[in-house]
Tab-separated table of C-alpha atoms in Angstrom:
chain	number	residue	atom	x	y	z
A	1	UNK	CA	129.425	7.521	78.270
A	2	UNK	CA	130.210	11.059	78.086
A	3	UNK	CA	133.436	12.209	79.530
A	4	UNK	CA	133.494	14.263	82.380
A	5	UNK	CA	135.027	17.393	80.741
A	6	UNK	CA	132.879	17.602	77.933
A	7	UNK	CA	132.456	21.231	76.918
A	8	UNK	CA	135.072	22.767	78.855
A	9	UNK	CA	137.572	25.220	76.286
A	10	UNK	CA	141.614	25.082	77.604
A	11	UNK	CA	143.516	27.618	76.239
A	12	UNK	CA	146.956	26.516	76.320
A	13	UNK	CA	149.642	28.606	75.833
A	14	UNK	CA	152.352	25.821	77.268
A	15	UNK	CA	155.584	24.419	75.333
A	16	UNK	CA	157.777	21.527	75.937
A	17	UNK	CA	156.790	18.685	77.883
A	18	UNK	CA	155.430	19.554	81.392
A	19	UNK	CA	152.347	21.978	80.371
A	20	UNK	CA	151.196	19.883	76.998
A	21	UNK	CA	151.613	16.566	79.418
A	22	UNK	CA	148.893	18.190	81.411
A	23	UNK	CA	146.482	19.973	78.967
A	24	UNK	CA	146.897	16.384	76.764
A	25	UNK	CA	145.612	14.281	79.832
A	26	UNK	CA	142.851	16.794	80.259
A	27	UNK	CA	141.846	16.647	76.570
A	28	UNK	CA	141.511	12.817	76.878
A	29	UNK	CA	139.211	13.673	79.527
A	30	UNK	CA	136.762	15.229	77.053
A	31	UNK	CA	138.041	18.850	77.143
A	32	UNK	CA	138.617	20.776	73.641
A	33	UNK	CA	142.313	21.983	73.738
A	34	UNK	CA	143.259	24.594	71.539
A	35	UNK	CA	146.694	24.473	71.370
A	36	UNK	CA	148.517	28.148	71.108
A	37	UNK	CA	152.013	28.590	69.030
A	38	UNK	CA	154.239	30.655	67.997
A	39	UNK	CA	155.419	31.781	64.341
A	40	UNK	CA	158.262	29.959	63.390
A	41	UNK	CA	157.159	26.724	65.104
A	42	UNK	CA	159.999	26.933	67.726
A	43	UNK	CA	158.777	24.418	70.463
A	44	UNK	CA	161.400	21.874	69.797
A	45	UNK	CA	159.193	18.811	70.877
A	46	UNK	CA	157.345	18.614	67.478
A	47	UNK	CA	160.969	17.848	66.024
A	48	UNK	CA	162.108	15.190	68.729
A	49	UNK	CA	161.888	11.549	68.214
A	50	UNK	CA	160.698	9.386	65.919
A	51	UNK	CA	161.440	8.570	62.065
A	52	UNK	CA	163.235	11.454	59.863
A	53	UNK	CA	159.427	11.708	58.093
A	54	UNK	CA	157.634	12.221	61.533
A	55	UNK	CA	160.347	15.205	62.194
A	56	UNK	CA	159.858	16.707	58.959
A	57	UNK	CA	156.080	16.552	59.538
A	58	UNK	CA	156.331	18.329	62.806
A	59	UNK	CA	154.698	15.453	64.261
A	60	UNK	CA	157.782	13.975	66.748
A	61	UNK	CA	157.436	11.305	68.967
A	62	UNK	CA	157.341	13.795	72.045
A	63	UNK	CA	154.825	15.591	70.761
A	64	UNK	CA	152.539	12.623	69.324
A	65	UNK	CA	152.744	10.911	72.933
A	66	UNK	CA	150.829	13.762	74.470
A	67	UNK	CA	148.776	16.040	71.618
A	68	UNK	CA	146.196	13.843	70.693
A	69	UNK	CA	143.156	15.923	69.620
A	70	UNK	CA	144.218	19.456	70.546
A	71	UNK	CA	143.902	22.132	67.990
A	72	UNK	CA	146.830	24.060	66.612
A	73	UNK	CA	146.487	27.767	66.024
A	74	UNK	CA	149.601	30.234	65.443
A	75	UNK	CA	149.283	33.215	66.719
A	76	UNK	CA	152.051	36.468	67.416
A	77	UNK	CA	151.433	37.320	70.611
A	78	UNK	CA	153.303	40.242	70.138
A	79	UNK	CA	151.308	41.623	67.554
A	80	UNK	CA	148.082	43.524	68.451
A	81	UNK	CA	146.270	41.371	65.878
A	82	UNK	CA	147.858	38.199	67.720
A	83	UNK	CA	147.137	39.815	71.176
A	84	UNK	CA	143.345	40.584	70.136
A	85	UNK	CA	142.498	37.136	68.867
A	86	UNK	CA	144.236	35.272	71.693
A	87	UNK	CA	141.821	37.114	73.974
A	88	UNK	CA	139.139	36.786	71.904
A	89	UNK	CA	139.830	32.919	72.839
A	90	UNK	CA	140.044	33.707	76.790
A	91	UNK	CA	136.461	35.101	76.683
A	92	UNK	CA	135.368	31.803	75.298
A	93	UNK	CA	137.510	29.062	77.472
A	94	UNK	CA	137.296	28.163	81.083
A	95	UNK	CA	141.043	27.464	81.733
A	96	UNK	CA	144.250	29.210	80.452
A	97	UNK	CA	147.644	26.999	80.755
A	98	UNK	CA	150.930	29.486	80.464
A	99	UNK	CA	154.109	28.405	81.093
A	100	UNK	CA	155.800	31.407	79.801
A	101	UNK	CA	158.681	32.772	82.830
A	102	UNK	CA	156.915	34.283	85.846
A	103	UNK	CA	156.017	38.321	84.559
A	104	UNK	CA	156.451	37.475	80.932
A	105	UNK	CA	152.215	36.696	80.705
A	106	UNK	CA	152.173	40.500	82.001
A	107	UNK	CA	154.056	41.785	79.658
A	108	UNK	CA	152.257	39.747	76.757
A	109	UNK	CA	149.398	41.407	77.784
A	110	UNK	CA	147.737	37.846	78.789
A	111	UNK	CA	148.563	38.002	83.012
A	112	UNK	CA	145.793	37.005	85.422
A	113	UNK	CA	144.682	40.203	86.103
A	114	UNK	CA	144.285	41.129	82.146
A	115	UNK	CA	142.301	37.826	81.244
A	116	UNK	CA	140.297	37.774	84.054
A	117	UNK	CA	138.657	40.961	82.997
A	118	UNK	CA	137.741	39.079	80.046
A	119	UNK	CA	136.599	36.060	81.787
A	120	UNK	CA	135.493	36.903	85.114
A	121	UNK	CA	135.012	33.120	86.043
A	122	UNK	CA	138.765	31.873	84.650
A	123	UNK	CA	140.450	29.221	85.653
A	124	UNK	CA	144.263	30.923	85.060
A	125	UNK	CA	146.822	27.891	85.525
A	126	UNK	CA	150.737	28.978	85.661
A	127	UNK	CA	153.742	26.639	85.648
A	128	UNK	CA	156.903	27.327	86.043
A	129	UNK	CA	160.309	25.511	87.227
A	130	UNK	CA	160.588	27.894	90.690
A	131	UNK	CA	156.974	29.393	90.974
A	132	UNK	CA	156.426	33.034	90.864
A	133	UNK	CA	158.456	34.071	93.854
A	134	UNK	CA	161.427	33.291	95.546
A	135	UNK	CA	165.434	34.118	94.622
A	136	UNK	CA	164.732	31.356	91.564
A	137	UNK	CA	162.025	32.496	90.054
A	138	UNK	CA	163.335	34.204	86.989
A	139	UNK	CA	165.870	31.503	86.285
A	140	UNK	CA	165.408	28.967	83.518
A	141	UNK	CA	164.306	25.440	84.097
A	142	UNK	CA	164.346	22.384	82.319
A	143	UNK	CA	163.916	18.534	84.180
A	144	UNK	CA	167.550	17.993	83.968
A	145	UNK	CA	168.234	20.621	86.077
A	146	UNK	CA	165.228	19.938	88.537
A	147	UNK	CA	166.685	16.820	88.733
A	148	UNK	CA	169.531	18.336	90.942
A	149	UNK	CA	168.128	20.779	92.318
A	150	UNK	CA	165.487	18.955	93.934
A	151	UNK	CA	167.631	16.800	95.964
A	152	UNK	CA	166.296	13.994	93.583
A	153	UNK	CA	169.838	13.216	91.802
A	154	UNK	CA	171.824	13.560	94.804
A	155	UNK	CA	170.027	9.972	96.017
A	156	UNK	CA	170.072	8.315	92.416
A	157	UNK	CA	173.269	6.198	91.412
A	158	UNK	CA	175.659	4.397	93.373
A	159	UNK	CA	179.076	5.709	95.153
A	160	UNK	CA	180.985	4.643	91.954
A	161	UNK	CA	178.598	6.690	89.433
A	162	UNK	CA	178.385	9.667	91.579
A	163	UNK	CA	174.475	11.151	90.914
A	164	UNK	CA	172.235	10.460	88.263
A	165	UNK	CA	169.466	11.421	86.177
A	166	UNK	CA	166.307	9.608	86.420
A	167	UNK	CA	166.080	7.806	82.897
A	168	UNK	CA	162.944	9.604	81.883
A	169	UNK	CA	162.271	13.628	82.425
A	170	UNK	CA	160.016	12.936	86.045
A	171	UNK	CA	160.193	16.451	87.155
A	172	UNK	CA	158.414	17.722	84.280
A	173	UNK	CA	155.614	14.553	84.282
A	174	UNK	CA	155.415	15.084	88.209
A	175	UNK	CA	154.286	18.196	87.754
A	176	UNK	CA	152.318	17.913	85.056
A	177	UNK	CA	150.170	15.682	86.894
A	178	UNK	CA	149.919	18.311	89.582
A	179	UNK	CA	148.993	21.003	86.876
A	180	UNK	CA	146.465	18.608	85.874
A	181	UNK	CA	145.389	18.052	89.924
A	182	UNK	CA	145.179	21.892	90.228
A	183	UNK	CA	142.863	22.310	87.609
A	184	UNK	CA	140.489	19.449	87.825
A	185	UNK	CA	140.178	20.802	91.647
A	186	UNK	CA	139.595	24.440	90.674
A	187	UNK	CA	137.189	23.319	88.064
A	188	UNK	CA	135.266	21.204	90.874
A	189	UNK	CA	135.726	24.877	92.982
A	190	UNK	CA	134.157	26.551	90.092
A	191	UNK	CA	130.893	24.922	90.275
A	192	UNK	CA	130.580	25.927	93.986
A	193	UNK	CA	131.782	29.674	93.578
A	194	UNK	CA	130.656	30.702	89.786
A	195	UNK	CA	132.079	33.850	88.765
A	196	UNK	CA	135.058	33.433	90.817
A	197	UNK	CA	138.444	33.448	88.796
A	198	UNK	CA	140.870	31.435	90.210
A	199	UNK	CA	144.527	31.801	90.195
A	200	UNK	CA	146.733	28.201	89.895
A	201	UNK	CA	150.793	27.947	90.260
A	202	UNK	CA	152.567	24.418	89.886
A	203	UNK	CA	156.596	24.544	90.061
A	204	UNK	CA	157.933	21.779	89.205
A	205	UNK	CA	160.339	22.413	92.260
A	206	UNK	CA	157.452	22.423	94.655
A	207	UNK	CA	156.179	18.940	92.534
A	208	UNK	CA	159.107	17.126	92.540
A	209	UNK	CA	159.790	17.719	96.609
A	210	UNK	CA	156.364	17.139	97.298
A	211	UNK	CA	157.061	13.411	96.397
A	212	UNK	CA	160.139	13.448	98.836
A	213	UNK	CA	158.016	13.851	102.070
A	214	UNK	CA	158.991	11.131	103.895
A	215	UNK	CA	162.598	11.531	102.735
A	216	UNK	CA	162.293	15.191	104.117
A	217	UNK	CA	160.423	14.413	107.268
A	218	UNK	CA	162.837	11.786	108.387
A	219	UNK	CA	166.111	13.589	107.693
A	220	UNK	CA	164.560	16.564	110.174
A	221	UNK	CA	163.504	14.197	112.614
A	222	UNK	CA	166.711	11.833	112.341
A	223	UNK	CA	169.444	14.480	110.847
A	224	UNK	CA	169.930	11.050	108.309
A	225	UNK	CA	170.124	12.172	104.339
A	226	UNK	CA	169.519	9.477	101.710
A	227	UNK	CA	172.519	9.119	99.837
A	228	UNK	CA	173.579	7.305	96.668
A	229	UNK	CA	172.461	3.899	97.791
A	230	UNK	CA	172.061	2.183	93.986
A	231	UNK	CA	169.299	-0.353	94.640
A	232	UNK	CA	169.163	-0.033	98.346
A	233	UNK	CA	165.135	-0.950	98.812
A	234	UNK	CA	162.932	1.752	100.454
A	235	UNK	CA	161.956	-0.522	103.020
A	236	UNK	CA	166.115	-1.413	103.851
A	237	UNK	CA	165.200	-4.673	103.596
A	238	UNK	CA	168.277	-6.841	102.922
A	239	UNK	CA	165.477	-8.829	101.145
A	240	UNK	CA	164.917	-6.557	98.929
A	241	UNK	CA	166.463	-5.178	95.575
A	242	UNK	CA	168.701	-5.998	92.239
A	243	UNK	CA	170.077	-8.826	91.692
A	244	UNK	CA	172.473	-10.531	89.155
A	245	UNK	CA	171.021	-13.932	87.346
A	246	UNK	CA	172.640	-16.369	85.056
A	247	UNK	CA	170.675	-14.627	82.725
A	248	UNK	CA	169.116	-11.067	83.347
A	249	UNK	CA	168.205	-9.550	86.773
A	250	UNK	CA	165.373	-9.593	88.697
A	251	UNK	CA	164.063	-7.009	90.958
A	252	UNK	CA	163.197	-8.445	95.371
A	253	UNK	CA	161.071	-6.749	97.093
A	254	UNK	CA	160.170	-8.677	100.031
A	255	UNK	CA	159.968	-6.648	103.260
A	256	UNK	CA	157.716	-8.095	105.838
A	257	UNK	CA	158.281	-10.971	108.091
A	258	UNK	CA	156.037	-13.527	105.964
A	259	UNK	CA	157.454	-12.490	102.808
A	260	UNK	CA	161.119	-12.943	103.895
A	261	UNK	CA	159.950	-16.624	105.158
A	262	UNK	CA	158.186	-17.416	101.725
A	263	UNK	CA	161.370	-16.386	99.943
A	264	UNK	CA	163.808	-18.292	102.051
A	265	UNK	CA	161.623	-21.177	101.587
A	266	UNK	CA	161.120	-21.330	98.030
A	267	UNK	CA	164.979	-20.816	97.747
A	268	UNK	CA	165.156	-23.780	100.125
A	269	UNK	CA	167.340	-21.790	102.556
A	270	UNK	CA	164.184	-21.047	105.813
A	271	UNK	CA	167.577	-20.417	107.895
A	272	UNK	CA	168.685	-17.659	105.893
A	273	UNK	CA	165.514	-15.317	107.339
A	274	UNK	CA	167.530	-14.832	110.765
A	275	UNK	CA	170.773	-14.185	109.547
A	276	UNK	CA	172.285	-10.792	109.576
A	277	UNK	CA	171.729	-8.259	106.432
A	278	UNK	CA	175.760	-8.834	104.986
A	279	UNK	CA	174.739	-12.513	105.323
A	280	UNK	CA	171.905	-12.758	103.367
A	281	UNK	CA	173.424	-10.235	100.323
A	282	UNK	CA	175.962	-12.258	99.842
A	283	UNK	CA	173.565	-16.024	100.037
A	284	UNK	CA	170.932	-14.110	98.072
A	285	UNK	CA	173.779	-13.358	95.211
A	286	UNK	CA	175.346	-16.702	94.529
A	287	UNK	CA	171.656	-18.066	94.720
A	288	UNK	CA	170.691	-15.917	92.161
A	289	UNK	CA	173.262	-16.413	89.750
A	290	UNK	CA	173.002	-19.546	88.980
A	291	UNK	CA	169.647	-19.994	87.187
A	292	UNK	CA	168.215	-16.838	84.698
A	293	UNK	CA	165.967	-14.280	85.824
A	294	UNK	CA	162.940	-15.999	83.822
A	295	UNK	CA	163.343	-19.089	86.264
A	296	UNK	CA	163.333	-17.177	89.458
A	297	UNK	CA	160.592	-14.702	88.471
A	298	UNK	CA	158.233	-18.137	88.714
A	299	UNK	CA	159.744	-19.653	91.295
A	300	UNK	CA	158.826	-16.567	93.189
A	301	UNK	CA	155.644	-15.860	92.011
A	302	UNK	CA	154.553	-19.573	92.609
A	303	UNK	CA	155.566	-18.535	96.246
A	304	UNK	CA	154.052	-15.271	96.423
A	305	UNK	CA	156.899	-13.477	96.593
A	306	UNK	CA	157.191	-9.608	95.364
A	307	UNK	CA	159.263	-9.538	92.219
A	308	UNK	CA	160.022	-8.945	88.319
A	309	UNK	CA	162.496	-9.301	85.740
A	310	UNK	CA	164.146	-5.915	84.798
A	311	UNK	CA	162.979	-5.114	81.294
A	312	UNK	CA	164.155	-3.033	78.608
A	313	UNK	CA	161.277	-0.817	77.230
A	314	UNK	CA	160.429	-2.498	74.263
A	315	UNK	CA	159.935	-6.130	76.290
A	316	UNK	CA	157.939	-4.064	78.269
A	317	UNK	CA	155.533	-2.973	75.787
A	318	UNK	CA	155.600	-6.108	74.055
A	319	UNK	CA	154.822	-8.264	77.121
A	320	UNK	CA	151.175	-9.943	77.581
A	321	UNK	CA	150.502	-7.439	80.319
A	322	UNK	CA	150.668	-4.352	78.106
A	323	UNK	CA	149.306	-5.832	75.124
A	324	UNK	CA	146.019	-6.285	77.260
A	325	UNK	CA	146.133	-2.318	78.543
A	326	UNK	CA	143.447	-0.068	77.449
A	327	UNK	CA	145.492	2.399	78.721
A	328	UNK	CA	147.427	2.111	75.031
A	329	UNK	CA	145.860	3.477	71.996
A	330	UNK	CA	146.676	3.490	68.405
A	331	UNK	CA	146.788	6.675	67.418
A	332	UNK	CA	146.443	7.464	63.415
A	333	UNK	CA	148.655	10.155	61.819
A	334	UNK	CA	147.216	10.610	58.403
A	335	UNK	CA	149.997	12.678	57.247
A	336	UNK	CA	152.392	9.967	57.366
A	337	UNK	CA	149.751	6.957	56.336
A	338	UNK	CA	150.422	4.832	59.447
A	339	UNK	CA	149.518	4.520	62.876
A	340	UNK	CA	151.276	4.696	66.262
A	341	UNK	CA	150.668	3.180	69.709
A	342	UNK	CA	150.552	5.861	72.057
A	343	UNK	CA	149.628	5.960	75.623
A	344	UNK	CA	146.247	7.527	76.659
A	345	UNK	CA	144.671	8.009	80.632
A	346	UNK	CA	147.140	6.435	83.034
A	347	UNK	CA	143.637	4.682	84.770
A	348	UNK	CA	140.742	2.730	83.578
A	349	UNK	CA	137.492	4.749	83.827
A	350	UNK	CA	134.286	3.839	82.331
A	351	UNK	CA	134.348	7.293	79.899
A	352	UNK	CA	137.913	6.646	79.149
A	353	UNK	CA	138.150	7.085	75.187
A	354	UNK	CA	138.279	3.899	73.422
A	355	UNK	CA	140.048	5.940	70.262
A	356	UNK	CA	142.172	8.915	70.597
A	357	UNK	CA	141.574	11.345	67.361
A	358	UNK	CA	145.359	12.685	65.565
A	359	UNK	CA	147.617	15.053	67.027
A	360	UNK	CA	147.267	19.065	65.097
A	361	UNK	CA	150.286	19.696	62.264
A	362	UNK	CA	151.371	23.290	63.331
A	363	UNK	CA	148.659	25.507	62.678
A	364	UNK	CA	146.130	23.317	61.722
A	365	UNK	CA	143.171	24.907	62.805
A	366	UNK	CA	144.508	28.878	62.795
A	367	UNK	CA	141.763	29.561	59.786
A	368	UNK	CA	139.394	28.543	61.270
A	369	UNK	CA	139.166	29.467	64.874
A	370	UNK	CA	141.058	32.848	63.828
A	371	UNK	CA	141.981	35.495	61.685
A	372	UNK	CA	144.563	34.813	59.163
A	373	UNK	CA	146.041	38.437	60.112
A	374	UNK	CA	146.445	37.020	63.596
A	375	UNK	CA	149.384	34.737	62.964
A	376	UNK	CA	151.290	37.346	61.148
């Protein structure tokens, strides 16, 4: 089946994590994504992760987890040559991705109101960490520091850590995913109103906050802030969250009234579902320590009972459950004679690819999309 974005041209002009997240999920959706870079090879990603050989390649794990299939052209942007043949590409694609600081796609010579007059009908997507206005705006931003300014760290952690980063970088996947929202949407717009650019901003401020809501909602209604409450459930459930095993720890999340009795019971303890919260911690604790996670985790499932063993990453990717997920692809890297399992769309669709082609080396495909000059 033919994927939905099957001759649509991206022009992305992103770097690091957040922008490439997005124009990568779009190019599994069938779009051709030529990928934009500068001389030098400075976006740091291609040399993160992975084996010494993958570094030296350019070919990182960061950047093989979300390239797949893009083409690499290098082109100075601040060249006239560079300048020409970059919008030479705009007259030809349907979406531009920048990332660049709010103003500095002016100055480039590649703002809204310069490609648009090449491509009347362009879909012109900007991302930045504040969005375009606002006291912020011209500051740097990376996920780390999202992370606090959000609001996001000051809940994560316990009393005794103080705040913490969220293992992974969320801001920037958060809002590549609304990048990736943004443009599907104006694409779908497009259709309806041909000839009709469209102008897109994503910050990953606004992204990250957006996920807060009810957080938000109930601290203006209550004047109650979330705090550093560890594993403290959502729900407040005393029911719910970490605990200690004989071996491992599992992960409760049992929050309404016939889920609280189905737990008591298969813990043999039906009493323990009307005593008060401190009560049931402290039962739910000793219960749990003496057997390993593995044994709970079936006594509760056998119960129908919400909960997991926490995993490290690699037991999660080599557990049954993943092994079975089309969601994972092995992607080839000929440069480096071996193959790497990578993930692809994040949902099952009937056009979802089946085999994800290999990420660009820097500059692959300059020669023949551009002129040589052009990179100079």
């Amino acid at each position: 089946m033919t994927r939905p974005l099957t001759g649509i041209r991206i022009l992305d002009l992103t770097h690091v994590l957040a922008g490439p997240y997005a124009t990568g999920q779009l190019a599994l959706m069938g779009a051709e994504v030529i990928r934009v870079e500068r001389p030098g090879g400075d976006d740091f990603v291609r040399t993160h992760g992975g084996t010494q050989a993958m570094r030296d390649a350019g070919l990182g794990a960061s950047f093989l987890s979300q390239n797949s299939g893009k083409k690499s052209v290098v082109l100075d942007l601040k060249s006239k040559a560079g300048l020409d043949a970059a919008l030479s590409l705009v007259a030809e694609a349907d979406v531009l991705v920048q990332n660049f600081r709010p103003g500095v796609a002016d100055r480039l010579g590649l703002g809204f109101d310069a490609t648009t007059s090449r491509k009347p009908d362009l879909i012109y997507a900007s991302l930045s960490g504040y969005g375009p206005d606002g006291p912020l705006a011209s500051r740097p931003a990376y996920d780390h520091i999202l992370q606090g300014v959000s609001g996001l760290m000051a809940m994560t952690g316990c009393p005794e850590s103080g705040p913490l980063r969220v293992g992974i970088p969320i801001v920037d996947y958060v809002a590549g995913q609304s990048l990736v929202a943004a443009i599907l949407a104006a694409l779908l717009q497009r259709g309806k109103q041909p000839l009709k650019p469209q102008e897109l901003h994503v910050s990953m401020l606004d992204a990250m906050t957006n996920l807060m809501g009810a957080y938000a909602v109930n601290h203006q209604t209550t004047g109650a802030l979330r705090g550093l409450d560890g594993n403290r459930a959502f729900s407040d459930s005393p029911f719910s969250g970490r605990f200690d095993c004989a071996e491992g720890q599992l992960v409760i999340t049992a929050n309404t009234p016939a889920q609280t009795r189905r737990l008591c019971l298969a813990l043999g303890r039906p009493e323990l579902a009307q005593s008060d919260p401190e009560t049931v911690t402290q039962t739910l604790t000793q219960i749990f320590a003496t057997q390993p996670a593995g044994h709970w985790d079936t006594v509760l499932a056998e119960a129908d009972v919400p909960a997991g063993p926490v995993l490290s990453l690699d037991e999660t990717l080599a557990h049954p459950q993943m092994q079975n997920s089309p969601c994972w692809h092995d992607l080839p890297v000929p440069e480096l004679d071996q193959t790497v399992r990578v993930p692809g769309l994040s949902f099952r669709a009937p056009w979802a690819p089946t085999k994800l082609d290999p990420a660009p080396t820097f500059g692959r495909d300059t020669d023949e999309i551009t002129s040589p000059e052009a990179a100079q």
